Short mmCIF file of C-alpha atoms in Angstrom, two decimals:
data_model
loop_
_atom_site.label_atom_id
_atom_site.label_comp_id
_atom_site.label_asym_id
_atom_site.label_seq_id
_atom_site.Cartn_x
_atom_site.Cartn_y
_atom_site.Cartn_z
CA UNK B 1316 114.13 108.66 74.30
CA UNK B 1317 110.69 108.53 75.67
CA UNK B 1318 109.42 111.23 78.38
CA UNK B 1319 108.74 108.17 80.77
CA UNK B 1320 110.20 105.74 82.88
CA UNK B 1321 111.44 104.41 79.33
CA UNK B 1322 114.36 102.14 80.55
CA UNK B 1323 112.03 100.89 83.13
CA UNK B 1324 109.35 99.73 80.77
CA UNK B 1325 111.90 98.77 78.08
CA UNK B 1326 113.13 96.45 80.06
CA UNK B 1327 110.04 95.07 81.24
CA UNK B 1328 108.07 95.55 77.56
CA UNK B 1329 110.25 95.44 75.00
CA UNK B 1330 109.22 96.17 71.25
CA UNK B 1331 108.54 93.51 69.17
CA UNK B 1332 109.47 91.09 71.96
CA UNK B 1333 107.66 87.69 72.29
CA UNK B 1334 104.29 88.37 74.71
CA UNK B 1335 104.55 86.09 77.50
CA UNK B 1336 101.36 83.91 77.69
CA UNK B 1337 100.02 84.97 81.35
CA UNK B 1338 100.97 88.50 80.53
CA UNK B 1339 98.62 88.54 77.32
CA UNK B 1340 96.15 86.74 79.06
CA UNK B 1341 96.02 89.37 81.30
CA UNK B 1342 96.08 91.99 78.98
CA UNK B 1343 93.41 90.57 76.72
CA UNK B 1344 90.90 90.43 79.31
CA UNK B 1345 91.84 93.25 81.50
CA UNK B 1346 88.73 95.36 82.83
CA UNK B 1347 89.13 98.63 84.53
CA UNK B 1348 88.49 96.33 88.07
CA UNK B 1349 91.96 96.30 87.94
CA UNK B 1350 91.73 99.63 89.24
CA UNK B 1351 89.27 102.75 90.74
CA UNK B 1352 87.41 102.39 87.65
CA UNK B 1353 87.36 104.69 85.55
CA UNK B 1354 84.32 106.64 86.60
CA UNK B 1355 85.44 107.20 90.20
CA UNK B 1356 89.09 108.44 88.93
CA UNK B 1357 87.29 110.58 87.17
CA UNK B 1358 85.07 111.80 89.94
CA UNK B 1359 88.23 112.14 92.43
CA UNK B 1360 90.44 114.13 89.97
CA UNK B 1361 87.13 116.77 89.74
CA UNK B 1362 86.60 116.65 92.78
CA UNK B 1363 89.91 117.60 93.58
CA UNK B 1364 90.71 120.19 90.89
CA UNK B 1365 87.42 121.72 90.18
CA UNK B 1366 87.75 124.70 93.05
CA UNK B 1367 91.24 125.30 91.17
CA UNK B 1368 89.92 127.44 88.17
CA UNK B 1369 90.06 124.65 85.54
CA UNK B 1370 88.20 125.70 82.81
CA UNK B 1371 85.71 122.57 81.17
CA UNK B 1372 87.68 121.36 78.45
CA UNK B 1373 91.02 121.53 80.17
CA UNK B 1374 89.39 119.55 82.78
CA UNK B 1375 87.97 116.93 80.90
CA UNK B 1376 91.34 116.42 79.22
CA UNK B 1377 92.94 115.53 82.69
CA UNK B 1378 89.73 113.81 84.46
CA UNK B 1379 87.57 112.28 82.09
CA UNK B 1380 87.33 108.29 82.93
CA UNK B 1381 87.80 107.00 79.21
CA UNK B 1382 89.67 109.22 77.39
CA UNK B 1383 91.28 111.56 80.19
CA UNK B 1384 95.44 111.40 81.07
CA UNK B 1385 94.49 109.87 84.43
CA UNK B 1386 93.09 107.06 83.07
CA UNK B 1387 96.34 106.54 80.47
CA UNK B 1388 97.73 103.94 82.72
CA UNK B 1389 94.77 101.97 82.31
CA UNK B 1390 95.32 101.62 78.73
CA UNK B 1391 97.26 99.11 76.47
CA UNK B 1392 100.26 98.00 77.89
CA UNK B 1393 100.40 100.20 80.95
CA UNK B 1394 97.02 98.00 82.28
CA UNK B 1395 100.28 95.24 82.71
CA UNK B 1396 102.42 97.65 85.24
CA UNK B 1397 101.89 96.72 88.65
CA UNK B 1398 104.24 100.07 89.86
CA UNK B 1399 101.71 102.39 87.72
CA UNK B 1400 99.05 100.63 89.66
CA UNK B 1401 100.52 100.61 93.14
CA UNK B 1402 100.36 96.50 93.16
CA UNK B 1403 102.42 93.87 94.89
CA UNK B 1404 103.58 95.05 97.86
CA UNK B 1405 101.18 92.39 100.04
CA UNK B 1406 102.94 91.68 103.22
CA UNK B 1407 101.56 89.85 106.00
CA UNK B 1408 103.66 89.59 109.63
CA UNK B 1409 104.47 86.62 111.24
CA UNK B 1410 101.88 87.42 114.02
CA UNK B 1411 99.07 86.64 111.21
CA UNK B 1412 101.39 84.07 109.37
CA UNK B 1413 104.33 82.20 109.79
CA UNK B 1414 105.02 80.93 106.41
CA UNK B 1415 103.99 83.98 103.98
CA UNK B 1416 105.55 83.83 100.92
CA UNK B 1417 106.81 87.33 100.80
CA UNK B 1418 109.01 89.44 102.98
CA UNK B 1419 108.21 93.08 104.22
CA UNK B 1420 111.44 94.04 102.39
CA UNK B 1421 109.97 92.29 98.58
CA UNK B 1422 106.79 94.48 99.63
CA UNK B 1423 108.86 98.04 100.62
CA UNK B 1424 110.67 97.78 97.01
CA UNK B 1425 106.62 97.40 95.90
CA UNK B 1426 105.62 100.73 96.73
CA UNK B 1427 109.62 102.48 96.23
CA UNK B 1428 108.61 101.65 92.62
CA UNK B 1429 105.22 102.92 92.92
CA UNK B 1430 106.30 106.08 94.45
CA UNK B 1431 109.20 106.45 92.33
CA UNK B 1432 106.99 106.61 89.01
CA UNK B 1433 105.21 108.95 90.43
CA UNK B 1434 108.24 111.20 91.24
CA UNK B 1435 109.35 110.76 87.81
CA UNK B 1436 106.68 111.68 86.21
CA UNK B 1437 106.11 114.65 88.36
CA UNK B 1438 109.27 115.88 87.21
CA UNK B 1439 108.68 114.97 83.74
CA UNK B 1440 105.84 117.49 83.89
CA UNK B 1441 107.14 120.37 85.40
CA UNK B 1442 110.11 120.04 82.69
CA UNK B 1443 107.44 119.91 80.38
CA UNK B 1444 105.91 123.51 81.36
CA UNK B 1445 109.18 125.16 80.36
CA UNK B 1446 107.90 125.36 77.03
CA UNK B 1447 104.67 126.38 77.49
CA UNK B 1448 105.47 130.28 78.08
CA UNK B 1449 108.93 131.68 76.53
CA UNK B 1450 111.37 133.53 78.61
CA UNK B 1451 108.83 136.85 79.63
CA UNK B 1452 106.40 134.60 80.81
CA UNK B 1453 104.03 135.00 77.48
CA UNK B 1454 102.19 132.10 76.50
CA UNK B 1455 103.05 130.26 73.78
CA UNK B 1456 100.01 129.36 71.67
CA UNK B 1457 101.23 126.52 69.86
CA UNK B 1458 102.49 124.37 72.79
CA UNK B 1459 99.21 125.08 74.66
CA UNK B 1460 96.46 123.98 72.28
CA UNK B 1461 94.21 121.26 73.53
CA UNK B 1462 92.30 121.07 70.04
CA UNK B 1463 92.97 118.48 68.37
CA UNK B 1464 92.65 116.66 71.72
CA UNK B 1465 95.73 115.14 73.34
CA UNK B 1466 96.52 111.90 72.66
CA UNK B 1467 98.18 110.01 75.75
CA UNK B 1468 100.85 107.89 73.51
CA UNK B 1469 103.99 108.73 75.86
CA UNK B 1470 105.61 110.91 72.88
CA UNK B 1471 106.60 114.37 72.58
CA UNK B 1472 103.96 116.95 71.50
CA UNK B 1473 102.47 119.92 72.42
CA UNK B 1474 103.70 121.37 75.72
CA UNK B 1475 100.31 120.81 77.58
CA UNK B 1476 99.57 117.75 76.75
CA UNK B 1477 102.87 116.28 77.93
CA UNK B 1478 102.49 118.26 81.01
CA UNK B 1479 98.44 116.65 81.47
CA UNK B 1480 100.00 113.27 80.43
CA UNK B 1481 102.82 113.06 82.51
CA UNK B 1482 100.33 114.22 85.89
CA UNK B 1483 97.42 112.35 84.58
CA UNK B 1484 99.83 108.78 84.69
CA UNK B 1485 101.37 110.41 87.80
CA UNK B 1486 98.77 110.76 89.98
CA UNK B 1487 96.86 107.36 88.97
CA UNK B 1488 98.78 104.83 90.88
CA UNK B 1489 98.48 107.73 93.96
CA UNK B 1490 94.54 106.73 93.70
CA UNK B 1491 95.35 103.43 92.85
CA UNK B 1492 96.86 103.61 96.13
CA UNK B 1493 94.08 104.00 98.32
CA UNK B 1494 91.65 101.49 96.42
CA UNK B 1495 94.66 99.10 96.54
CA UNK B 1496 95.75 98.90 99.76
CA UNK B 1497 94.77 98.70 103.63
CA UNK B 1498 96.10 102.39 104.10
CA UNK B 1499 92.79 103.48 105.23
CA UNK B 1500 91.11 100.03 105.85
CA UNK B 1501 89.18 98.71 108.59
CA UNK B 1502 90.07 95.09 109.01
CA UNK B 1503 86.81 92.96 108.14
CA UNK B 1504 85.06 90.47 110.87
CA UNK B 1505 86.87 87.42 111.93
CA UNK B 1506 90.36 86.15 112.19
CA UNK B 1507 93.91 88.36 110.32
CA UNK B 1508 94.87 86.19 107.16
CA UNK B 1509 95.60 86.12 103.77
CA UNK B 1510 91.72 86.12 102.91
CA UNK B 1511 91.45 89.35 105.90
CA UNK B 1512 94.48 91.46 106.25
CA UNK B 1513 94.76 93.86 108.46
CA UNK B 1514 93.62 97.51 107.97
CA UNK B 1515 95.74 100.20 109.13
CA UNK B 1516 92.82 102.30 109.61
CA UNK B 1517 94.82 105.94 108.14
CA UNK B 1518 93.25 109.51 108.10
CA UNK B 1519 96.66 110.66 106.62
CA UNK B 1520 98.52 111.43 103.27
CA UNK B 1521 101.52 109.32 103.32
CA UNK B 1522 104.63 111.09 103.48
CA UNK B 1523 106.24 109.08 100.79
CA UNK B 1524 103.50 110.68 98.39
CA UNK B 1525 105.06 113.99 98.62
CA UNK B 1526 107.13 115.40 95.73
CA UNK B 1527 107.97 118.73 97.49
CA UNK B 1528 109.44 116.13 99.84
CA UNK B 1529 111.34 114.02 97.61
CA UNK B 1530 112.23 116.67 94.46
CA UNK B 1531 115.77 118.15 95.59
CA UNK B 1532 117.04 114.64 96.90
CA UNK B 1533 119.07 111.96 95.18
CA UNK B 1534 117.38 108.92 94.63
CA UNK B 1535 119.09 107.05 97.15
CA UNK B 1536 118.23 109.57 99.85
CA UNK B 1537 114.44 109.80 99.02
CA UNK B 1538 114.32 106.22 99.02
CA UNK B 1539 115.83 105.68 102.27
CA UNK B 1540 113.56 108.57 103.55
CA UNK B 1541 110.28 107.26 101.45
CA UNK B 1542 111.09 103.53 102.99
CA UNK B 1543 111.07 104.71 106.48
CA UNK B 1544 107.70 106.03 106.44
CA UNK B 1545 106.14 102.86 105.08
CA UNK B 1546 104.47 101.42 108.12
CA UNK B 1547 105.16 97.97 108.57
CA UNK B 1548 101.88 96.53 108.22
CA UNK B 1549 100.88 98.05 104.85
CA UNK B 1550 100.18 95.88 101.62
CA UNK B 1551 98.91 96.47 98.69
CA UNK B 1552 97.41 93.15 96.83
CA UNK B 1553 98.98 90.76 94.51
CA UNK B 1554 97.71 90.86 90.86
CA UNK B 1555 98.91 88.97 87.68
CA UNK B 1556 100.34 92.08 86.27
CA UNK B 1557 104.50 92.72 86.34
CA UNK B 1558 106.35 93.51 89.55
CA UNK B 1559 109.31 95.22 90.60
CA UNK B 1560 111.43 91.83 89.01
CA UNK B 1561 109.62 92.06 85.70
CA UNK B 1562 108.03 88.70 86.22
CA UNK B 1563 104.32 88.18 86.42
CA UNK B 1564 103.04 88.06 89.65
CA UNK B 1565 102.11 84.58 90.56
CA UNK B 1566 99.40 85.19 93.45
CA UNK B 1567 99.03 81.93 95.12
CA UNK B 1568 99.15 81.93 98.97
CA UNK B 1569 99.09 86.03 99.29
CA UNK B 1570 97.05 89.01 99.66
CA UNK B 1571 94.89 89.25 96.27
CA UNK B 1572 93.66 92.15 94.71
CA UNK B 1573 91.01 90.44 93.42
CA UNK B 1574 88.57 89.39 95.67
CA UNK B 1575 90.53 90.45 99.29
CA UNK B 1576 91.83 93.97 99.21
CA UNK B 1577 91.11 96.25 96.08
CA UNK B 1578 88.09 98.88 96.72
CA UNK B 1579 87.85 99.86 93.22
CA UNK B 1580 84.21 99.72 93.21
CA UNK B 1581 81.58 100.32 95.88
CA UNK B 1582 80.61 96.92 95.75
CA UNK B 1583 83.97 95.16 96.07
CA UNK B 1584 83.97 92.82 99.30
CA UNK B 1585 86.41 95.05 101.27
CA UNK B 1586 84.96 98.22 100.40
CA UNK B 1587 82.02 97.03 102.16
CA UNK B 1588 83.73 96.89 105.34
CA UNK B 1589 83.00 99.98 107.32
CA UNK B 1590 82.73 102.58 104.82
CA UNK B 1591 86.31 101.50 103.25
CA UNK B 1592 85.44 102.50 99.94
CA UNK B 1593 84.64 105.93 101.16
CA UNK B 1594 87.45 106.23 103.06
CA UNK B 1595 89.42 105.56 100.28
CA UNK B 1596 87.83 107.97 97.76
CA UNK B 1597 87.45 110.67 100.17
CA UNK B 1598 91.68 110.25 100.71
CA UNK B 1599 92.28 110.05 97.60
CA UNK B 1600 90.43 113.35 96.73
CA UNK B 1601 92.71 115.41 99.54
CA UNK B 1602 95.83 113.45 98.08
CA UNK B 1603 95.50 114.55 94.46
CA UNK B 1604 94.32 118.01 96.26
CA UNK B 1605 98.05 117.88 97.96
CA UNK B 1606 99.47 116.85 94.52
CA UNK B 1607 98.28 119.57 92.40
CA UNK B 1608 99.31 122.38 95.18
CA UNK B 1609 102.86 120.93 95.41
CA UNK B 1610 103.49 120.81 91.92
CA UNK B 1611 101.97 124.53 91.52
CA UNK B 1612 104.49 125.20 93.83
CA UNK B 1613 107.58 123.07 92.07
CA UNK B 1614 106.90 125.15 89.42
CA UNK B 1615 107.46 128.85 91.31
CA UNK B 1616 110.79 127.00 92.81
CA UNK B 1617 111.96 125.96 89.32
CA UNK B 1618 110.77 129.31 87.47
CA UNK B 1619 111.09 132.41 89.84
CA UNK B 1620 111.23 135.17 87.17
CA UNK B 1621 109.24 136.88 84.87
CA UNK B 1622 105.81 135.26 86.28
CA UNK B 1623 106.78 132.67 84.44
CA UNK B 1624 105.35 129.99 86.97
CA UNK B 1625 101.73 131.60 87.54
CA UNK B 1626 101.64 131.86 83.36
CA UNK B 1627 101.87 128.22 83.37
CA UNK B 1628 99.24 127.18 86.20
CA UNK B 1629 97.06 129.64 83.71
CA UNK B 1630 97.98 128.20 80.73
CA UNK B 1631 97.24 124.33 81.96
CA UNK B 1632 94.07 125.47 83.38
CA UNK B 1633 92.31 127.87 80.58
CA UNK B 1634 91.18 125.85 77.54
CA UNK B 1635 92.44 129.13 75.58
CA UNK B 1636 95.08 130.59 77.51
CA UNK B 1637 96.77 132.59 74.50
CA UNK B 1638 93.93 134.55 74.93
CA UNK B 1639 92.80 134.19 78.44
CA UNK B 1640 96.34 134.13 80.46
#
């Protein structure tokens, strides 16, 4: 069985299945304005980890925008996700329109999917570094190799690279998130419509973000939890990739990525708004901060003895740590 979400993207990409003709579409010519490109995920995940004693290779593994894990969603058939990309949950209230096609409760399941592939891959990771020192806390060469490089094909392999993998496709729709949606957006001049939604204006991490929060609870209590914190006004745009059905998004009448909400680039209408690109990078950088502490800190909870935990923090971050940790 696959190390991620693989009933979830079974169901929604099945081998050898017939390609649905607005899917491929999509696929075929998808660019990385789908997303941060790949440059400025590249330039939050350093900016982020790059006080935290990576050494340069191990770095570039995780953060490089072409070939780096945080840019594996962007690839192949992951570019057709809308959860790994934190899209569809567009929402507007009655107040700004009467007769929008989508309910606040179509958008909350939006971003529970979002959040939960996060969680899961979280989790897959810190499984992951089990096998990356033995039981004395030694490293174990073989599993922590980064030459040949990693290859970000959602198989098992080499300890390390399933643990950069798994936080590298993690963490991407949690900077989708910010370039997506109208978390930290100032609203744009003129009247609250599809074409201007309203920003929310954030400095904060969300709480439904946190794994620390959400990694002892069931799945239904996290999502009740996660779903309460989602303010009521938040969307993320609409984009002809899957949803949280498995159907492609059909975008008429609502919030579009394209065009309306997405920040991916500096020069994207909204992030010209009041800094809103900049607000979103700059959150985005102190999220990915938060995510990297929490799951150094999953991994003392889930292995207390032997210095097992600080062995594997060494051995993700030295690009020899058979020799270095």
């Amino acid at each position: 069985m696959s190390r991620t979400s693989a009933s979830r993207r079974q169901r929604l990409l099945a081998p050898g299945a017939a390609c649905l003709t607005l899917l491929c579409s999509v696929l075929a010519t998808a660019t990385p304005a789908q997303a941060f490109s790949g440059g400025n995920h590249e330039q939050i995940t350093r900016a982020a980890l790059g006080a935290g004693g990576w050494h340069p290779a191990s770095l570039t593994a995780m953060a490089d925008g072409t070939t780096g894990a945080i840019v594996a969603n962007d690839h192949g058939e992951y570019f057709g996700i809308g959860e790994l990309h934190c899209d569809n949950a567009d929402y507007l209230d009655p107040r700004y329109d009467g007769h929008y096609p989508r309910t606040r409760a179509q958008a909350d399941a939006e971003i529970i999917d979002c959040v939960g592939s996060s969680i899961d891959h979280v989790k897959r990771a810190v499984a992951a570094a089990d096998r990356l020192v033995d039981a004395n806390g030694h490293v174990v060469g073989a599993q922590t190799a980064i030459s040949p490089a990693c290859t970000w094909n959602d198989r098992p392999g080499r300890a390390k690279c399933e643990v950069l993998e798994d936080l590298g496709r993690g963490w991407h729709q949690i900077e989708d998130f910010y370039a997506h949606s109208n978390w930290v957006d100032r609203t744009g001049p003129g009247a609250v419509g599809v074409k201007n939604p309203p920003g929310l204006g954030r400095t904060d991490l969300p709480a439904f973000f946190s794994i620390s929060r959400y990694s002892g609870m069931s799945r239904a209590d996290w999502v009740k939890d996660a779903t309460g914190h989602i303010p009521h006004d938040l969307a993320t745009g609409c984009y002809p990739d899957r949803d949280h059905s498995g159907r492609v998004s059909d975008c008429a009448n609502r919030v579009t990525h394209d065009g309306v909400l997405n920040k991916d680039t500096k020069d994207s209408p909204r992030s010209t708004v009041d800094h809103n690109f900049d607000h979103a990078h700059d959150l985005a950088v102190k999220d990915i901060e938060r995510q990297w502490k929490e799951f150094k800190e999953e991994l003392g909870r889930r292995y207390p003895h032997n210095g097992r935990a600080a062995a594997m923090i060494c051995a993700i971050t030295h690009d020899h740590p058979d020799r270095t940790c």
